[in-house]
Coordinates of C-alpha atoms and ligand atoms in Angstrom, one line a residue:
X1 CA 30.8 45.1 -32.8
X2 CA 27.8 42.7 -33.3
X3 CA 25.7 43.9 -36.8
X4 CA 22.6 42.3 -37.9
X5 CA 23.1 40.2 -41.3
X6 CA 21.2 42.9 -43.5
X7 CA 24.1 45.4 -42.4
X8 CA 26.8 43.3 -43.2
X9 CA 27.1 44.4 -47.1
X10 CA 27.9 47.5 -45.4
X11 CA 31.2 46.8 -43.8
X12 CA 33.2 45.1 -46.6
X13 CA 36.8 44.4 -46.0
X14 CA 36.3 44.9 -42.2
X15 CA 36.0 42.7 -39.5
X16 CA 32.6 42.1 -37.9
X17 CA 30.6 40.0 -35.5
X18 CA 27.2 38.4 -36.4
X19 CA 24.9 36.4 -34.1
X20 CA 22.3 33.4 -34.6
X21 CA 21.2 30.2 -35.9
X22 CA 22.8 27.9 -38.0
X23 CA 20.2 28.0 -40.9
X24 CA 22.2 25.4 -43.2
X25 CA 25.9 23.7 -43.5
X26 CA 27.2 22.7 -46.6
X27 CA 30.7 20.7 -46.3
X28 CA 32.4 20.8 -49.3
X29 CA 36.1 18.9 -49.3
X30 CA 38.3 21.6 -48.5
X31 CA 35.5 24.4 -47.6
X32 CA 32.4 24.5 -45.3
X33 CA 29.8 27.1 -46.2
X34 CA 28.0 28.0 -43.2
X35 CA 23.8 30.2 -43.6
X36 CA 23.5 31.9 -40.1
X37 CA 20.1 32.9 -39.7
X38 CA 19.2 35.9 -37.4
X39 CA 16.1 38.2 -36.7
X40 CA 17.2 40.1 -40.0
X41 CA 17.9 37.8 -42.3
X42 CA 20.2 35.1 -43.5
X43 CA 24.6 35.7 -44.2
X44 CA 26.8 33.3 -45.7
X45 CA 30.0 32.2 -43.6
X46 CA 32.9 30.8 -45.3
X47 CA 35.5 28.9 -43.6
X48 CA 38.5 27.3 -45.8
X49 CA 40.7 26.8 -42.3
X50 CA 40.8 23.0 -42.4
X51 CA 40.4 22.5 -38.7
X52 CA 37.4 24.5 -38.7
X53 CA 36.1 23.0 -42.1
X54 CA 36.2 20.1 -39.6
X55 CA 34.5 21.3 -36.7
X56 CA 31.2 23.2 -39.0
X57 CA 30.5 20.3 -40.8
X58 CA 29.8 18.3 -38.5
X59 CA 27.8 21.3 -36.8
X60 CA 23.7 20.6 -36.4
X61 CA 21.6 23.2 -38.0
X62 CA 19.5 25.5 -35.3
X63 CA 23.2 25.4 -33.6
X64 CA 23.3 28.7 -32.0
X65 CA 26.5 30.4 -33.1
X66 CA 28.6 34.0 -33.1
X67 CA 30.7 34.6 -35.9
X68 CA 33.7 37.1 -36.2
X69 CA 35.5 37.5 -40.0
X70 CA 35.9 39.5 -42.7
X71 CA 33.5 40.9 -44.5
X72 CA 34.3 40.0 -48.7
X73 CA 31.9 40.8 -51.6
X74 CA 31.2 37.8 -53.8
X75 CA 28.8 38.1 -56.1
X76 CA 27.4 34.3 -55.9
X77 CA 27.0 34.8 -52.1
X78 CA 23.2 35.4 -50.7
X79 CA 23.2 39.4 -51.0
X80 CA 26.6 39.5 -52.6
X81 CA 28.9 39.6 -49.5
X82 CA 30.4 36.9 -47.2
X83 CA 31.4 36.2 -44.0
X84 CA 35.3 35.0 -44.5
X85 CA 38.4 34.0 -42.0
X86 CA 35.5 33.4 -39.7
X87 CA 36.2 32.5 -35.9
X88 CA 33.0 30.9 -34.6
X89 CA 31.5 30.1 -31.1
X90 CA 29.0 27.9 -30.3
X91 CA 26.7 29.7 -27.8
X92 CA 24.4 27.1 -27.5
X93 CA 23.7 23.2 -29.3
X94 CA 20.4 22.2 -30.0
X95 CA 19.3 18.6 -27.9
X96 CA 18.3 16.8 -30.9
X97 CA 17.4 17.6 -34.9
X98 CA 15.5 19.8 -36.3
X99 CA 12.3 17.8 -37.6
X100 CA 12.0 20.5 -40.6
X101 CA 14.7 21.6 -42.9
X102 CA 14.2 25.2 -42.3
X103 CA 16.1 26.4 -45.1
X104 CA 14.2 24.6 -47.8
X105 CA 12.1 27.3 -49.7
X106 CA 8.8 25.4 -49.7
X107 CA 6.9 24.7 -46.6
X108 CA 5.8 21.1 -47.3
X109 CA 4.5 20.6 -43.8
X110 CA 1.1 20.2 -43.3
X111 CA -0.3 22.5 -40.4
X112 CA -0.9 20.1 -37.4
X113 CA 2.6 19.3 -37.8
X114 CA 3.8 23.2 -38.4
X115 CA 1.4 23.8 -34.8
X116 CA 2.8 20.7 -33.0
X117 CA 6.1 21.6 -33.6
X118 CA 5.5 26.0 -33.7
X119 CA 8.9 26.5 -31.2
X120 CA 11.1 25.4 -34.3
X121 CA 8.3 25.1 -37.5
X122 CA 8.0 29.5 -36.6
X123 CA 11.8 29.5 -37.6
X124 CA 11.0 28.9 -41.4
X125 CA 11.3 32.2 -42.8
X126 CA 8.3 31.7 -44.2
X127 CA 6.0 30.8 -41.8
X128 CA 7.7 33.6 -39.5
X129 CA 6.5 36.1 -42.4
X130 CA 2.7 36.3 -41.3
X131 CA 3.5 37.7 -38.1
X132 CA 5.7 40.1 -39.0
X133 CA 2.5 41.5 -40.9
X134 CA 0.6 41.0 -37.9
X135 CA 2.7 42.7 -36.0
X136 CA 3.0 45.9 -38.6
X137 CA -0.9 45.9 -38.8
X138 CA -1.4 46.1 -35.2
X139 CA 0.9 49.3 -35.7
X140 CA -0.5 50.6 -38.2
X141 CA -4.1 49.9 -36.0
X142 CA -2.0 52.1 -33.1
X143 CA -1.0 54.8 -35.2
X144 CA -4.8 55.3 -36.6
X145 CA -6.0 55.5 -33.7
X146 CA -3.8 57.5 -31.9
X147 CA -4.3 60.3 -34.8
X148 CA -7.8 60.5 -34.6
X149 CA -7.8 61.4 -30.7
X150 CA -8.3 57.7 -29.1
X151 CA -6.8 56.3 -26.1
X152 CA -6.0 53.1 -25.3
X153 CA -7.2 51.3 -22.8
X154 CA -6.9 47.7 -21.0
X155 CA -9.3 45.9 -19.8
X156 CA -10.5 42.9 -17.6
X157 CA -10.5 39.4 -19.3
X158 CA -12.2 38.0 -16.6
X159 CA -15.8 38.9 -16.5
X160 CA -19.0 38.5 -14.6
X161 CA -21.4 38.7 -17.5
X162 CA -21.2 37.5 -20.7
X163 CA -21.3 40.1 -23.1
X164 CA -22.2 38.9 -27.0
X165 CA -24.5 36.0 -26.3
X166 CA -24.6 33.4 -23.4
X167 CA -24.1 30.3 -25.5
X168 CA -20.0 30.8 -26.2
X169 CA -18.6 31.8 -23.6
X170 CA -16.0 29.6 -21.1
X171 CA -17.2 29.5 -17.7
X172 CA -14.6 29.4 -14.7
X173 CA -14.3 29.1 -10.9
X174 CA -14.0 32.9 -9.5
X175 CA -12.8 32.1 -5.6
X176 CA -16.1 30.3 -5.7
X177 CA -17.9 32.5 -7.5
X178 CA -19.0 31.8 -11.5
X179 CA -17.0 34.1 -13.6
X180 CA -16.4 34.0 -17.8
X181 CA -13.4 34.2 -19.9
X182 CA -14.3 38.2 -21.7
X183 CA -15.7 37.4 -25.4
X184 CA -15.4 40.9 -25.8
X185 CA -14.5 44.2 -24.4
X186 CA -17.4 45.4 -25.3
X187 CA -19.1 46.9 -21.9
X188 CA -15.8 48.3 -20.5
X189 CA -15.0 50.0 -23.9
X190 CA -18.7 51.4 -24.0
X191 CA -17.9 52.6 -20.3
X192 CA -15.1 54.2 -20.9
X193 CA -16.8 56.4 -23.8
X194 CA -18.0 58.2 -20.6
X195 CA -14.6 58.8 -19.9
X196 CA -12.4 59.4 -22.7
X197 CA -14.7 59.7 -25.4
X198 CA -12.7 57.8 -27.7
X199 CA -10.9 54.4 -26.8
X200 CA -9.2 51.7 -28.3
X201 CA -8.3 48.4 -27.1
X202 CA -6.2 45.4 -28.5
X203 CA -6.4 42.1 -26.8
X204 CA -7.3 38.9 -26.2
X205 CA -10.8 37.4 -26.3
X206 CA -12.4 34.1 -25.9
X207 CA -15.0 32.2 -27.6
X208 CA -16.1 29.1 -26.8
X209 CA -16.5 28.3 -30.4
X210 CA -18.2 24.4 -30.7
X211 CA -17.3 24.4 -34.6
X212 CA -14.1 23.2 -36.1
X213 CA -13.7 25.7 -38.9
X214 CA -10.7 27.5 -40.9
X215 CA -11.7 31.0 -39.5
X216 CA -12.9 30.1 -36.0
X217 CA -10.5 30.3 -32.8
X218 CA -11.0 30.0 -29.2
X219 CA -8.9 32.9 -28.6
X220 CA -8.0 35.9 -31.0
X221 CA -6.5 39.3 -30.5
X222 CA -9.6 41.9 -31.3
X223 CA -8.5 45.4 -32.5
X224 CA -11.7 47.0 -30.5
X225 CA -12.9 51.0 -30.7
X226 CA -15.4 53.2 -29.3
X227 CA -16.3 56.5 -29.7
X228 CA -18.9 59.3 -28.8
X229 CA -20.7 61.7 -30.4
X230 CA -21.7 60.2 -33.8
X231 CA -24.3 60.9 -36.0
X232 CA -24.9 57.2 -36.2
X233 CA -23.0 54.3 -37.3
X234 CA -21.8 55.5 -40.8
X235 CA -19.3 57.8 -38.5
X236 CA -18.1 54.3 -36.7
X237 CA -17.7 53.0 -40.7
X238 CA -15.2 56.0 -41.6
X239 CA -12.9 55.3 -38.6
X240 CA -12.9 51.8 -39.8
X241 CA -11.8 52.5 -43.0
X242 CA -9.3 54.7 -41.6
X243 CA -7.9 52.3 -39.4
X244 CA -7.7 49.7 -42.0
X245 CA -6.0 51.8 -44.7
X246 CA -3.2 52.9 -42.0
X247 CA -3.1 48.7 -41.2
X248 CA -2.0 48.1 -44.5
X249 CA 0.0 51.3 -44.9
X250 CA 1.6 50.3 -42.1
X251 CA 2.7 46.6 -43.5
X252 CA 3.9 47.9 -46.7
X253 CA 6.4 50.5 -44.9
X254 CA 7.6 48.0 -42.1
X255 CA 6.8 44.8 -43.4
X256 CA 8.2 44.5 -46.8
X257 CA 10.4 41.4 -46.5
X258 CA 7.1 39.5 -45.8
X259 CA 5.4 40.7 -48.2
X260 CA 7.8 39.9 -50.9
X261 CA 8.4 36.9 -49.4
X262 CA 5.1 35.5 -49.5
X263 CA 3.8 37.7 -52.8
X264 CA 1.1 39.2 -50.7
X265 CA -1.0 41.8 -52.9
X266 CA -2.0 44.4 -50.5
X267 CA -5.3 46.0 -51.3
X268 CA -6.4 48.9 -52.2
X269 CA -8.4 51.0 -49.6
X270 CA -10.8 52.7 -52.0
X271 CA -11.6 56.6 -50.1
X272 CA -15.2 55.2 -50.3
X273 CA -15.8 51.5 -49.6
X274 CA -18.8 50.0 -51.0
X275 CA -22.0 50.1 -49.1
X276 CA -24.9 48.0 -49.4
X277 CA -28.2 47.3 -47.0
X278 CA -28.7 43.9 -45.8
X279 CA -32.2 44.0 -47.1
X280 CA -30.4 44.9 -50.3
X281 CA -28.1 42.1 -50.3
X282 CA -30.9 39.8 -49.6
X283 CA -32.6 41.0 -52.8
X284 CA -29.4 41.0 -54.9
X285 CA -28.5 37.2 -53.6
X286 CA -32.2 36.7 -54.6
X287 CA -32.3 37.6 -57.7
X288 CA -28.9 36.7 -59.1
X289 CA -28.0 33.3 -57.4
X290 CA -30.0 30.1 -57.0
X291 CA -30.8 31.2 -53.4
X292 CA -33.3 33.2 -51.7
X293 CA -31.8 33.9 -48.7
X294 CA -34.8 36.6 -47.8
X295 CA -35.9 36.1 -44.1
X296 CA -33.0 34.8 -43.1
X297 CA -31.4 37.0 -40.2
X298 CA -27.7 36.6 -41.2
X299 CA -25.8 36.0 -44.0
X300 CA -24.2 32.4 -44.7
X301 CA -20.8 32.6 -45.1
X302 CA -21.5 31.6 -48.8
X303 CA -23.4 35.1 -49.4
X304 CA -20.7 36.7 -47.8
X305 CA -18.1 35.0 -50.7
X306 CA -21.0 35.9 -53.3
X307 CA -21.3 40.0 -52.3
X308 CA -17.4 40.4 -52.1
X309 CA -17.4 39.0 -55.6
X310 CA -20.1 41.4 -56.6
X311 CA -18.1 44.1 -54.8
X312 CA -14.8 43.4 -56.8
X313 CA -16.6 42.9 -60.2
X314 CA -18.7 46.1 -59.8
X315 CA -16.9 48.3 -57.4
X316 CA -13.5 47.4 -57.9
X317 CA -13.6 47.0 -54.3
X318 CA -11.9 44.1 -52.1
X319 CA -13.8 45.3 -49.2
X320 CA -17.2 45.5 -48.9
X321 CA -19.6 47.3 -46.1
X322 CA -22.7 45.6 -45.0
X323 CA -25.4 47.5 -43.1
X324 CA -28.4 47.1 -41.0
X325 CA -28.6 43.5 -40.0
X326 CA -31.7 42.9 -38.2
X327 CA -32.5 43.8 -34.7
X328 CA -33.3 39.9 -33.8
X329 CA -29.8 38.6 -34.6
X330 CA -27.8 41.6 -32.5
X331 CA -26.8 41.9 -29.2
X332 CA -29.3 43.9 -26.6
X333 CA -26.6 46.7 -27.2
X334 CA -27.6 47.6 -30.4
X335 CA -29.3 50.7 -32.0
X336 CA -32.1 50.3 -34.4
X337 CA -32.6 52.4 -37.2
X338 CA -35.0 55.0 -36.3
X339 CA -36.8 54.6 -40.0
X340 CA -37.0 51.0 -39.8
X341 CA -36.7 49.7 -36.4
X342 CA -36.5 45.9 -37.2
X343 CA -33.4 46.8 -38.7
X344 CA -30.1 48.2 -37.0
X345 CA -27.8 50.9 -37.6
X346 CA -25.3 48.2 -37.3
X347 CA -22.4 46.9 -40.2
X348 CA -19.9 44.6 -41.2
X349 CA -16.9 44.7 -43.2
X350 CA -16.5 42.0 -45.8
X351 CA -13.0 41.1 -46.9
X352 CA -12.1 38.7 -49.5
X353 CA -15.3 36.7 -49.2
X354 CA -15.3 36.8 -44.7
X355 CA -16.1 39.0 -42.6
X356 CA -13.3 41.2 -41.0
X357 CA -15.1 43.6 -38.5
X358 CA -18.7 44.1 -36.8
X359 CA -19.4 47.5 -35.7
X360 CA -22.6 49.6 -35.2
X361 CA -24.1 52.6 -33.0
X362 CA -25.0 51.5 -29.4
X363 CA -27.8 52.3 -27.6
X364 CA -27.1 55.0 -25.0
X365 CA -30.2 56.3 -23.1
X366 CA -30.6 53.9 -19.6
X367 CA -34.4 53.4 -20.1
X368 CA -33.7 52.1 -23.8
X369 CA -31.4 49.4 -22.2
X370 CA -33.9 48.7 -19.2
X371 CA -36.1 48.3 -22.2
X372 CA -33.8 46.3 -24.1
X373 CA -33.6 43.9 -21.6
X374 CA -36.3 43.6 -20.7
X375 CA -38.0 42.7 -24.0
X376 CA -35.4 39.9 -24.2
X377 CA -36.5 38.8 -21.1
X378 CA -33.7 39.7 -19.3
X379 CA -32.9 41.3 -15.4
X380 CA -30.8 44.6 -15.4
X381 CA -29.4 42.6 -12.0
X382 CA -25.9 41.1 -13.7
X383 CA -25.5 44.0 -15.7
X384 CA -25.5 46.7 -13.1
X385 CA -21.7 48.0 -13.5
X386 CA -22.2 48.5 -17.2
X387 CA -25.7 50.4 -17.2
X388 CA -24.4 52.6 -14.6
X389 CA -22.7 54.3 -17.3
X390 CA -25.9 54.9 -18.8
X391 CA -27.3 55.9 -15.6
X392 CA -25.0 58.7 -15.2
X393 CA -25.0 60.1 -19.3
X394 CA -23.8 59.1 -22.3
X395 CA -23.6 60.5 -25.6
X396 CA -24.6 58.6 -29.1
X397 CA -21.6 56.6 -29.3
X398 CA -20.9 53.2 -31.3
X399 CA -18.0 50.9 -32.1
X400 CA -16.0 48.2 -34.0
X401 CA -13.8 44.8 -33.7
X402 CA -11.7 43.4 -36.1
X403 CA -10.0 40.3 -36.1
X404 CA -6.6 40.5 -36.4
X405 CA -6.0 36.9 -37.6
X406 CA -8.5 36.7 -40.0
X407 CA -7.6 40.3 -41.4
X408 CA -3.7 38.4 -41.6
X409 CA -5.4 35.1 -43.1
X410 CA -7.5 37.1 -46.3
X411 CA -4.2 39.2 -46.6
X412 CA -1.7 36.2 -47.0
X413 CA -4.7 34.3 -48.5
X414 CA -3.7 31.2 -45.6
X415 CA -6.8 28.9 -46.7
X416 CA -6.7 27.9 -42.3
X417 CA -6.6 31.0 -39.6
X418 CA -4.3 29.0 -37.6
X419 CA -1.1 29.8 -39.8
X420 CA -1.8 33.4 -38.9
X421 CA -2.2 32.3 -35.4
X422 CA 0.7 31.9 -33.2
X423 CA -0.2 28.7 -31.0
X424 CA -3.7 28.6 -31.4
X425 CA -6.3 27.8 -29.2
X426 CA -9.7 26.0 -30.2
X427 CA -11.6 22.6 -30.0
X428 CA -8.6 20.2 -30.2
X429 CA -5.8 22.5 -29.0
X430 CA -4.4 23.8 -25.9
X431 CA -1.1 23.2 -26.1
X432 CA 1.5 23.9 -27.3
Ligands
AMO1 P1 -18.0 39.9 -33.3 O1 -18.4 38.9 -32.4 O2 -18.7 39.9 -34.7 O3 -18.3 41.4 -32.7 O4 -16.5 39.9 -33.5 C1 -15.8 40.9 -34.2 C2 -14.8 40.3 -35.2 O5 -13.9 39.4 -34.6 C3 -13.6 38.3 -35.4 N1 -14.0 37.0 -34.8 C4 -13.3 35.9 -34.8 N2 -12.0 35.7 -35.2 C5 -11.6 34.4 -34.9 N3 -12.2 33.5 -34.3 C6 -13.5 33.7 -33.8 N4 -14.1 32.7 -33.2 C7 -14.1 35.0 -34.1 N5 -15.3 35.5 -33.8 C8 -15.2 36.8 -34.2 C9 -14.2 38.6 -36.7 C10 -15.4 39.5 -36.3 O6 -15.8 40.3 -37.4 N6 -18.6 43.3 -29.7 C11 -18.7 43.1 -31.1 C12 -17.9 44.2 -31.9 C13 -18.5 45.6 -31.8 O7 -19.7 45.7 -32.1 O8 -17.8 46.5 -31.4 C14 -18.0 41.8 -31.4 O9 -17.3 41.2 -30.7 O10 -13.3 39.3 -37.6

């Protein structure tokens, strides 16, 4: 019976089978310790049978092996049992060396290296560990989601409109037609408010991002929502908090290893997080920094470091909530505030200094988005599957995105988004 290396300190003083890599071979003179490596973990194999002393040492690490002994405790052994009287089988010999000594605790690697080499660099357990998080936040996203009543939907990636602003976006051939790479789903998730009230999506999205920064991709994975019937876009900020708290819930319960592994400190969620205007901010960022950032339609992402400093130090909070960015830096999509129109009912989430999600109320009356277009000077023309949804009624609805890899840099505090990304995609890299 095959058993995962975490089970093994079950079975002592039986015989059991254990499948995987050859993480590390020590030859000693008249022993070879063998570290098999498998999805679970790591197990120590001892072999004292001098032909097959022989035949491990000379073994390369990342051989792919199957082991059959007896399971002894030792209490110098990794987890305090071994792997003993082992018969092994090579299942499969690795072509050349491994360029990285995977078993070394360290990652000394620098990250074009790490990316360059991701088929066998993702093997360290600790550059594995990040997307084991990922993975458990996307979960936890799931599980959220699926309380609250949403449904998850798919949708097309391939687009005839761009839908955030035409300056990022990838253009491609269509069967001779012009056709874009989705930045967003933001129009199909809108649409299918009409539908099923409350949807969720997580996929890919593409930006053609010009700039070579630490949080900026190409491609990401975009934890999208939507719902109707909200009051305005403080109901869109509770599911986000929600969803977030159930994300890191969600890593704690299936995550651990990594999280020990890499000494994340998982935030708290506070019940309330933190709320201030962007008007406010401006102020605050006026009067207690050098700056005077009033005017300005967005924040820099030095603001953005300041407030979730000021959040921390006077909320206790590790997230913060922006709100009401101004109407002249969001999409055509956006709901003003019916108080103060040049501002939107509209927010961001701040996390350790970046910005995590953007969310807000939509518009959802069809003459407001005829209107909407129109003032920026655009024709309803390439839009005309989208604002049929309007056509046809929609309740007040609004939305959010998060990115999943900058929510799984700020966690692991990875100073570069691309060790949270597996094979990234951006100015320089499309391949591996
Ligand atoms: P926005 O464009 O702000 O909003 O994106 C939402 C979130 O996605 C992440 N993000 C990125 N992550 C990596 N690389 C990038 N180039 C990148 N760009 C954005 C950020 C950001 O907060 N349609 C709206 C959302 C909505 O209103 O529902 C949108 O896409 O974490």
């Amino acid at each position: 019976m095959r058993i995962l290396s975490s089970q093994v300190s079950e079975h002592v003083g039986e015989e059991v089978t254990v499948a995987g890599w050859l993480h590390r071979v020590r030859a000693l003179k008249s022993v070879t310790f063998a570290i098999v490596r498998d999805r679970d973990g790591l197990v120590q194999v001892v072999a004292a049978e001098p032909e097959l002393v022989k035949r491990l040492a000379v073994l390369t690490e990342e051989t792919v092996v199957e082991v059959t002994g007896t399971v002894t405790a030792n209490q110098q052994a990794p987890g305090g049992v071994e792997i003993t009287s082992p018969a092994v089988r090579e299942l499969s010999e690795p072509a050349v060396a491994s360029p990285f000594d995977l078993y070394r605790p360290v990652v000394s690697a620098a990250l074009p290296t790490v990316l360059d080499n991701a088929a066998v660099a993702l093997r360290h357990p600790r550059l594995r560990a990040p997307f084991e998080i990922s993975a458990a936040s996307v979960a936890g996203y799931r599980r959220a989601l699926d309380r609250l009543g949403f449904t998850e939907v798919h949708t097309p990636k391939v687009v005839s409109s761009a839908t955030e602003s035409g300056a990022n976006v990838f253009a491609l051939d269509w069967f001779g037609r012009k056709a874009y790479l989705a930045q967003s789903p933001q129009f199909y998730k809108q649409t299918m408010v009409g539908v099923f009230e409350r949807v969720y999506e997580v996929g890919p999205v593409f930006r053609a991002e010009p700039h070579d920064t630490a949080r900026h991709l190409a491609q990401y994975t975009s934890l999208d929502a939507e719902l109707g019937f909200v009051a305005d876009h403080r109901d869109v900020m509770a599911v986000v908090r929600q969803a977030v708290a159930e994300m890191v819930a969600t890593i704690a319960e299936r995550a651990p290893g990594a999280v020990e592994l890499l000494g994340v400190k998982l935030p708290d969620v506070p019940e309330e997080i933190p709320s201030i205007h962007f008007a406010d901010a401006q102020e605050l960022l006026a009067r207690e920094t050098d700056e005077d950032p009033r005017g300005e339609p967005d924040l820099a992402p030095a603001h953005e470091r300041w407030l979730c400093d000021w959040a921390l130090r006077e909320h206790g909070s590790q997230f913060l909530f922006v709100t009401g960015y101004p109407m002249r830096k969001r999409p055509f999509y956006t709901h003003p505030d019916p108080e103060r129109p040049e501002f939107s009912n509209s927010f961001d989430l701040l996390f350790r200094g970046l910005e995590l999600v953007t969310g807000g109320q939509r518009l959802h009356r069809h003459s407001d988005y005829l209107a909407a277009l129109e003032a920026r000077g655009e024709s309803p023309e390439p839009y005309a599957g989208y604002l049929a949804a309007f056509a046809h009624g929609m309740p007040p609805h609004g939305g959010f995105a998060l990115g999943l890899e900058r929510f799984v840099a700020r966690l692991t505090e990875a100073d570069n988004i691309r060790w949270t990304t597996l094979f990234p995609r951006d100015l320089h890299r499309l391949a591996p």
